[in-house]
Short mmCIF file of C-alpha atoms in Angstrom, two decimals:
data_model
loop_
_atom_site.label_atom_id
_atom_site.label_comp_id
_atom_site.label_asym_id
_atom_site.label_seq_id
_atom_site.Cartn_x
_atom_site.Cartn_y
_atom_site.Cartn_z
CA MET A 22 18.06 3.28 35.24
CA MET A 23 19.60 2.45 32.03
CA ASN A 24 22.66 0.66 31.98
CA LEU A 25 25.20 -0.57 29.41
CA ILE A 26 27.80 -2.70 28.19
CA ILE A 27 30.95 -0.68 26.16
CA ASN A 28 34.25 -2.26 25.48
CA GLY A 29 33.09 -5.12 28.68
CA ASP A 30 32.87 -2.17 31.28
CA ASN A 31 29.88 -1.00 32.64
CA PHE A 32 28.36 2.31 32.56
CA SER A 33 24.69 3.79 33.81
CA PRO A 34 24.46 6.70 31.80
CA ASN A 35 23.09 9.93 33.41
CA VAL A 36 22.16 11.85 29.77
CA PRO A 37 18.56 12.93 28.76
CA PRO A 38 17.34 9.40 26.51
CA SER A 39 17.88 10.99 23.31
CA THR A 40 21.02 11.56 23.01
CA THR A 41 23.12 9.95 20.68
CA MET A 42 25.51 6.96 21.78
CA LEU A 43 28.28 9.27 19.42
CA ASP A 44 28.01 12.05 22.05
CA TYR A 45 27.79 9.53 24.81
CA ILE A 46 31.02 7.68 23.69
CA ARG A 47 32.87 11.04 23.12
CA ASP A 48 31.89 13.23 25.43
CA HIS A 49 31.37 11.22 28.59
CA LEU A 50 33.39 8.69 28.36
CA GLY A 51 36.14 10.75 26.61
CA LEU A 52 36.84 7.81 23.71
CA LYS A 53 37.60 9.88 21.02
CA GLY A 54 37.77 7.24 18.17
CA THR A 55 34.93 7.32 17.36
CA LYS A 56 34.46 10.37 14.80
CA GLU A 57 31.31 12.97 14.03
CA GLY A 58 31.39 13.66 10.31
CA CYS A 59 28.31 13.96 8.28
CA GLY A 60 25.91 13.09 11.48
CA GLU A 61 23.44 11.52 9.65
CA GLY A 62 24.32 8.10 9.21
CA ASP A 63 26.45 8.63 5.49
CA CYS A 64 29.73 8.55 6.24
CA GLY A 65 30.20 5.61 8.58
CA ALA A 66 32.89 8.33 10.84
CA CYS A 67 31.18 7.14 13.85
CA THR A 68 30.75 3.31 13.37
CA ILE A 69 30.30 1.56 15.99
CA LEU A 70 29.58 -2.55 17.15
CA ARG A 71 26.83 -4.03 18.70
CA ILE A 72 26.79 -7.54 20.15
CA SER A 73 23.33 -8.84 18.83
CA ASP A 74 22.35 -12.76 19.28
CA GLY A 75 26.24 -13.60 19.41
CA LYS A 76 27.20 -11.90 16.86
CA LEU A 77 28.99 -8.29 15.72
CA GLN A 78 26.72 -5.71 14.13
CA ALA A 79 27.73 -2.47 12.35
CA ILE A 80 26.07 0.51 13.89
CA ASN A 81 25.71 4.64 13.19
CA SER A 82 26.47 5.96 16.75
CA CYS A 83 25.31 9.23 15.43
CA LEU A 84 22.06 7.87 15.23
CA MET A 85 21.31 5.47 17.86
CA GLN A 86 20.00 7.31 21.57
CA VAL A 87 21.14 5.82 24.63
CA GLY A 88 18.01 4.95 25.71
CA GLN A 89 17.73 2.91 22.44
CA ALA A 90 21.25 1.28 23.53
CA ASP A 91 19.56 0.48 27.09
CA ARG A 92 21.29 -2.89 28.05
CA GLY A 93 22.26 -3.15 25.32
CA GLN A 94 26.83 -4.42 24.43
CA PHE A 95 28.73 -2.07 22.27
CA ILE A 96 32.44 -2.21 20.47
CA THR A 97 34.21 -0.04 20.36
CA VAL A 98 37.77 0.61 18.21
CA GLU A 99 39.61 1.41 21.37
CA GLY A 100 37.94 -2.06 22.41
CA LEU A 101 39.23 -3.58 19.80
CA ALA A 102 42.57 -4.23 21.07
CA LYS A 103 41.71 -4.50 24.53
CA ALA A 104 39.40 -7.91 23.68
CA ASN A 105 43.33 -9.25 22.16
CA GLN A 106 45.41 -8.92 24.89
CA ASN A 107 46.07 -5.94 24.11
CA ILE A 108 47.28 -5.89 21.04
CA LEU A 109 45.94 -4.82 17.10
CA THR A 110 43.51 -6.95 15.85
CA PRO A 111 44.44 -8.23 12.80
CA ILE A 112 42.75 -6.14 10.39
CA GLN A 113 44.55 -3.04 12.16
CA LEU A 114 47.42 -4.84 11.28
CA ALA A 115 46.47 -5.21 8.01
CA ILE A 116 45.16 -2.04 7.08
CA ALA A 117 48.06 0.09 8.76
CA GLU A 118 51.37 -2.31 7.10
CA GLY A 119 49.18 -1.58 3.40
CA GLY A 120 48.79 2.28 3.44
CA GLY A 121 44.70 1.83 4.24
CA THR A 122 44.89 5.01 6.10
CA GLN A 123 46.41 8.44 5.15
CA CYS A 124 44.42 11.60 6.94
CA GLY A 125 42.92 8.70 9.35
CA PHE A 126 39.80 10.84 10.29
CA CYS A 127 37.24 7.81 8.34
CA THR A 128 39.53 4.78 9.79
CA PRO A 129 38.31 3.89 12.96
CA GLY A 130 34.84 3.41 11.47
CA ILE A 131 35.85 1.90 8.26
CA VAL A 132 38.17 -0.74 10.96
CA THR A 133 34.92 -1.57 12.99
CA ALA A 134 32.56 -1.86 9.75
CA LEU A 135 35.58 -4.34 8.53
CA PHE A 136 35.85 -6.65 11.67
CA ALA A 137 32.76 -7.53 11.69
CA LEU A 138 32.87 -8.82 8.55
CA ILE A 139 36.15 -10.68 9.73
CA GLN A 140 34.49 -11.96 12.50
CA SER A 141 31.43 -12.99 10.72
CA ASP A 142 31.01 -16.71 8.54
CA GLU A 143 30.16 -14.24 5.41
CA GLU A 144 33.14 -15.35 2.82
CA ILE A 145 35.34 -12.71 2.14
CA THR A 146 35.44 -12.17 -1.37
CA GLU A 147 35.16 -8.10 -3.33
CA GLU A 148 31.43 -8.06 -3.03
CA SER A 149 30.52 -8.43 0.31
CA ILE A 150 34.30 -6.35 1.27
CA HIS A 151 32.42 -3.34 -1.09
CA GLU A 152 28.99 -3.78 0.71
CA THR A 153 30.55 -4.21 3.95
CA LEU A 154 32.07 -0.12 3.11
CA ALA A 155 28.35 0.88 1.62
CA GLY A 156 28.47 3.01 4.69
CA ASN A 157 32.19 4.31 5.06
CA LEU A 158 33.42 7.28 3.11
CA CYS A 159 36.64 7.46 2.64
CA ARG A 160 38.55 10.64 0.74
CA CYS A 161 42.17 10.20 0.65
CA THR A 162 42.88 6.42 -0.46
CA GLY A 163 41.16 6.09 -3.45
CA TYR A 164 39.75 2.57 -1.02
CA ARG A 165 42.43 -0.07 -3.43
CA PRO A 166 44.95 -0.61 0.16
CA ILE A 167 41.56 -0.36 2.41
CA ILE A 168 40.01 -4.10 0.32
CA GLU A 169 43.01 -5.50 -0.53
CA ALA A 170 43.56 -5.50 3.31
CA ALA A 171 40.25 -7.20 3.88
CA LYS A 172 41.03 -9.77 1.50
CA LYS A 173 44.14 -10.70 3.00
CA CYS A 174 43.98 -10.23 6.97
CA ASP A 175 43.50 -13.15 8.75
CA ARG A 176 40.45 -14.51 10.38
CA PRO A 177 41.04 -15.44 13.47
CA LYS A 178 37.58 -15.29 16.33
CA ILE A 179 38.30 -12.84 19.01
CA HIS A 180 35.90 -13.11 21.62
CA PHE A 181 33.82 -10.83 24.21
CA ASN A 182 32.92 -12.10 26.69
CA ALA A 183 30.70 -9.47 28.84
CA THR A 184 26.83 -10.63 29.45
CA ALA A 185 24.23 -7.74 28.86
CA PRO A 186 20.98 -8.31 31.12
CA THR A 187 18.10 -9.48 28.99
CA THR A 188 15.71 -7.07 30.59
CA HIS A 189 15.68 -3.31 30.06
CA SER A 190 13.87 -0.35 31.26
CA GLU A 191 10.52 0.25 30.02
CA LYS A 192 10.84 3.85 31.69
CA TYR A 193 12.95 6.33 32.32
CA GLN A 194 13.20 9.61 32.85
CA PHE A 195 16.66 12.32 33.05
CA GLY A 196 16.95 16.08 31.69
CA GLY A 197 12.99 16.45 31.48
CA GLN A 198 12.19 13.95 28.99
CA THR A 199 10.74 11.11 29.86
CA ARG A 200 11.51 7.38 27.37
CA HIS A 201 8.82 4.86 27.63
CA ALA A 202 10.08 1.54 25.85
CA PRO A 203 6.89 -0.88 26.28
CA SER A 204 7.62 -4.64 26.26
CA THR A 205 3.78 -5.04 25.00
CA LEU A 206 1.72 -3.84 22.11
CA ARG A 207 -0.58 -3.02 24.84
CA ASP A 208 1.38 -1.10 26.99
CA LEU A 209 2.63 0.95 23.65
CA LEU A 210 -0.65 1.78 22.64
CA GLU A 211 -1.77 3.12 25.69
CA ILE A 212 0.88 5.48 26.65
CA LEU A 213 0.35 6.43 22.82
CA SER A 214 -3.46 7.53 23.59
CA SER A 215 -2.19 8.96 27.09
CA ARG A 216 0.67 11.00 24.88
CA PRO A 217 -0.24 11.43 21.58
CA ASP A 218 2.83 13.98 21.28
CA ALA A 219 5.40 12.23 22.00
CA VAL A 220 7.75 10.97 19.36
CA LEU A 221 7.07 7.41 18.13
CA PHE A 222 10.02 5.68 16.67
CA SER A 223 11.47 2.12 16.17
CA GLY A 224 14.68 2.06 14.88
CA GLY A 225 15.16 5.98 14.33
CA THR A 226 17.57 5.89 11.66
CA ASP A 227 15.25 8.87 10.28
CA ILE A 228 13.84 10.77 13.09
CA GLY A 229 17.06 10.49 14.61
CA LEU A 230 18.73 13.10 12.61
CA ARG A 231 16.19 15.56 15.11
CA PHE A 232 18.40 14.64 17.74
CA SER A 233 21.60 13.89 16.05
CA LYS A 234 21.55 17.05 13.74
CA GLY A 235 19.23 19.31 14.70
CA ARG A 236 19.86 18.48 18.21
CA GLU A 237 15.83 18.09 19.34
CA LYS A 238 14.99 17.36 22.67
CA PRO A 239 11.18 16.46 22.77
CA ASP A 240 9.92 16.13 26.18
CA ARG A 241 8.45 12.65 24.85
CA LEU A 242 10.19 9.23 23.25
CA ILE A 243 8.27 5.70 22.47
CA ASP A 244 10.74 3.22 21.32
CA ALA A 245 8.50 0.66 19.94
CA SER A 246 11.71 -1.75 18.94
CA ARG A 247 11.36 -4.23 21.77
CA VAL A 248 7.53 -4.37 21.87
CA LYS A 249 7.10 -8.11 20.70
CA GLU A 250 4.09 -7.95 18.75
CA LEU A 251 6.09 -5.95 16.46
CA ASN A 252 9.13 -8.20 15.48
CA PHE A 253 8.00 -11.49 13.91
CA ILE A 254 8.42 -12.28 9.99
CA GLU A 255 4.97 -15.03 9.37
CA GLU A 256 4.63 -16.56 5.61
CA THR A 257 1.78 -17.94 4.77
CA GLU A 258 0.85 -20.05 1.28
CA ASP A 259 0.02 -16.39 0.10
CA SER A 260 2.18 -13.30 1.26
CA ILE A 261 5.05 -12.81 3.91
CA ARG A 262 4.08 -10.80 6.43
CA ILE A 263 6.21 -8.67 8.19
CA GLY A 264 6.32 -6.72 11.67
CA ALA A 265 6.18 -2.78 11.97
CA ALA A 266 9.63 -3.26 14.36
CA VAL A 267 11.58 -5.68 12.06
CA THR A 268 14.63 -4.34 11.16
CA TYR A 269 15.84 -4.26 7.29
CA THR A 270 18.65 -6.58 8.46
CA ALA A 271 16.31 -9.46 9.77
CA ALA A 272 13.75 -8.53 7.05
CA LEU A 273 16.24 -9.20 3.25
CA PRO A 274 16.65 -13.16 3.51
CA GLU A 275 13.30 -13.39 3.11
CA ILE A 276 12.82 -10.46 0.21
CA GLU A 277 15.89 -12.22 -1.17
CA ARG A 278 14.33 -15.29 -1.68
CA LEU A 279 10.88 -14.19 -3.08
CA TYR A 280 11.36 -10.66 -4.34
CA PRO A 281 15.05 -10.35 -5.55
CA SER A 282 14.56 -7.22 -7.22
CA PHE A 283 13.49 -5.70 -3.81
CA ALA A 284 15.76 -6.79 -1.87
CA ASP A 285 18.90 -5.49 -4.21
CA ILE A 286 16.40 -1.96 -3.64
CA ILE A 287 17.07 -2.74 -0.23
CA ARG A 288 20.45 -2.86 -0.41
CA ARG A 289 21.40 0.23 -2.18
CA ILE A 290 18.80 2.61 -0.12
CA GLY A 291 20.95 2.27 3.42
CA SER A 292 24.66 0.45 4.10
CA LYS A 293 24.40 -2.29 6.67
CA GLN A 294 25.06 0.50 9.41
CA ILE A 295 21.56 1.69 8.61
CA ARG A 296 19.70 -1.58 8.15
CA ASN A 297 20.98 -3.12 11.17
CA LEU A 298 18.90 -0.12 12.59
CA GLY A 299 16.72 0.68 10.58
CA THR A 300 12.45 -0.76 9.83
CA ILE A 301 10.58 -1.23 7.29
CA GLY A 302 7.20 -0.21 9.35
CA GLY A 303 9.73 3.40 10.20
CA ASN A 304 9.81 3.50 7.02
CA ILE A 305 6.71 3.73 5.78
CA GLY A 306 5.67 5.70 9.50
CA THR A 307 7.15 7.96 8.67
CA ALA A 308 6.02 8.88 4.74
CA SER A 309 8.85 10.73 3.66
CA PRO A 310 9.08 11.21 -0.05
CA ILE A 311 12.52 9.66 -0.37
CA GLY A 312 11.26 6.42 1.73
CA ASP A 313 12.81 4.03 -0.94
CA THR A 314 10.32 1.13 -0.35
CA LEU A 315 7.58 2.51 -0.88
CA PRO A 316 7.25 2.51 -4.54
CA CYS A 317 7.93 -1.08 -4.22
CA LEU A 318 5.56 -2.12 -1.80
CA ILE A 319 2.99 -0.03 -3.45
CA ALA A 320 3.79 -1.66 -7.24
CA LEU A 321 3.53 -5.45 -4.82
CA ASP A 322 -0.16 -4.48 -3.40
CA ALA A 323 0.66 -4.47 -0.27
CA LYS A 324 -1.19 -3.98 3.01
CA LEU A 325 -0.85 -2.45 6.35
CA THR A 326 -2.13 -3.64 9.55
CA LEU A 327 -2.83 -0.93 11.69
CA PHE A 328 -3.90 -1.42 15.50
CA SER A 329 -4.59 0.83 18.25
CA LEU A 330 -7.24 0.69 21.79
CA ASN A 331 -10.08 0.92 19.44
CA GLY A 332 -8.84 -3.06 17.75
CA GLU A 333 -7.10 -3.59 13.98
CA ARG A 334 -8.23 -2.25 10.43
CA GLU A 335 -6.70 -3.08 7.30
CA LEU A 336 -5.91 -0.70 4.56
CA SER A 337 -3.84 -1.02 1.67
CA ILE A 338 -0.28 1.74 1.24
CA GLU A 339 -1.16 3.49 -1.89
CA ASP A 340 -4.77 4.38 0.68
CA PHE A 341 -2.45 5.06 3.66
CA PHE A 342 -0.58 8.03 2.74
CA MET A 343 -2.66 11.08 2.05
CA ASP A 344 0.13 13.88 1.69
CA TYR A 345 4.12 15.07 2.39
CA ARG A 346 4.55 13.30 5.36
CA LYS A 347 0.82 12.94 5.79
CA THR A 348 -0.29 9.55 6.35
CA SER A 349 -4.33 8.13 7.15
CA LEU A 350 -3.37 6.83 10.70
CA SER A 351 -5.48 8.42 13.59
CA LEU A 352 -5.01 9.47 16.22
CA GLY A 353 -3.35 7.07 19.52
CA GLU A 354 -2.79 4.39 15.79
CA VAL A 355 0.35 2.35 14.95
CA ILE A 356 1.36 0.32 12.45
CA HIS A 357 1.95 -3.26 13.06
CA SER A 358 2.26 -4.77 10.54
CA VAL A 359 2.90 -4.99 6.72
CA SER A 360 1.75 -8.13 4.36
CA ILE A 361 2.85 -8.28 1.07
CA PRO A 362 1.57 -10.73 -1.45
CA LYS A 363 3.40 -13.50 -2.94
CA LEU A 364 4.00 -13.74 -6.70
CA ALA A 365 1.47 -15.69 -8.71
CA SER A 366 3.12 -18.15 -11.64
CA ASP A 367 3.44 -15.27 -14.47
CA GLN A 368 3.87 -12.35 -12.00
CA VAL A 369 7.46 -10.65 -12.56
CA PHE A 370 8.54 -8.03 -10.39
CA ARG A 371 11.47 -6.15 -10.87
CA SER A 372 12.18 -2.38 -9.49
CA TYR A 373 15.46 -0.43 -10.88
#
């Protein structure tokens, strides 16, 4: 059985695991404040908040599946005032009083995205506001009153008291779908070996379009995001190694430190909502022609470690790509990590 905490209340969804959080929130819980705009993570109208390690993260609910959300805590726009003694939060008041909403369709997503910034320890600057809003489209206001509201907004800390369970369901079945969420690499490889036709993903910001836009309902899903051996960042004297399930958000500080120009590219290819879910391993594995990290990784001479039940092997990332959406992964093989060499003293790296 799956379990979610949304706005402080517990829910046990009885829906197919590939159901998007957007559809579950709107159609099953009746929380209509979260809007559907593009359905592909570009407009931010569907932005909700996830509580992760005590911090708020803005995510696109149109791309996140209910199965991915198992044992997680989430806040929709309706939950902000609920946690604030049933009065509007300062950012809601500032946007309303400053003319930051007109047609109002985009406003809930903008409010939740800015609320995560206001509640963080990050300095509120023109730059941080623009980066926060990079995943939210507004066609009415021209953004000026929204940005002004964020600048002058008070920053009281609002606490969400619910505690999510520490364990998750490793297997869930409903509506003809089976979702696997293994905790170990061995379990992942055994499931994949027995069901090579399963849809394998981690963040799902690319493959999730098959469910949000394409309305596909595959028989079997494998969520690799909770595999502990794929969630690590390891630095040596010569390189940095990033596990395939590490999100852009988690990897960005290290990439910023070692390859600042690469970090600029990552900020451009995905908003905070995307970076909080998407993984570099997934970006590599989909072999998409618009996989923007790939030219940088090729230029940096990155190498991949691949695992199967037959063992592991290492491959240069340039040799990994065979054709459009085609890689050299063997049947039952997964990306374990990507290793990026550090720059030598006489090397400079720039990407544009």
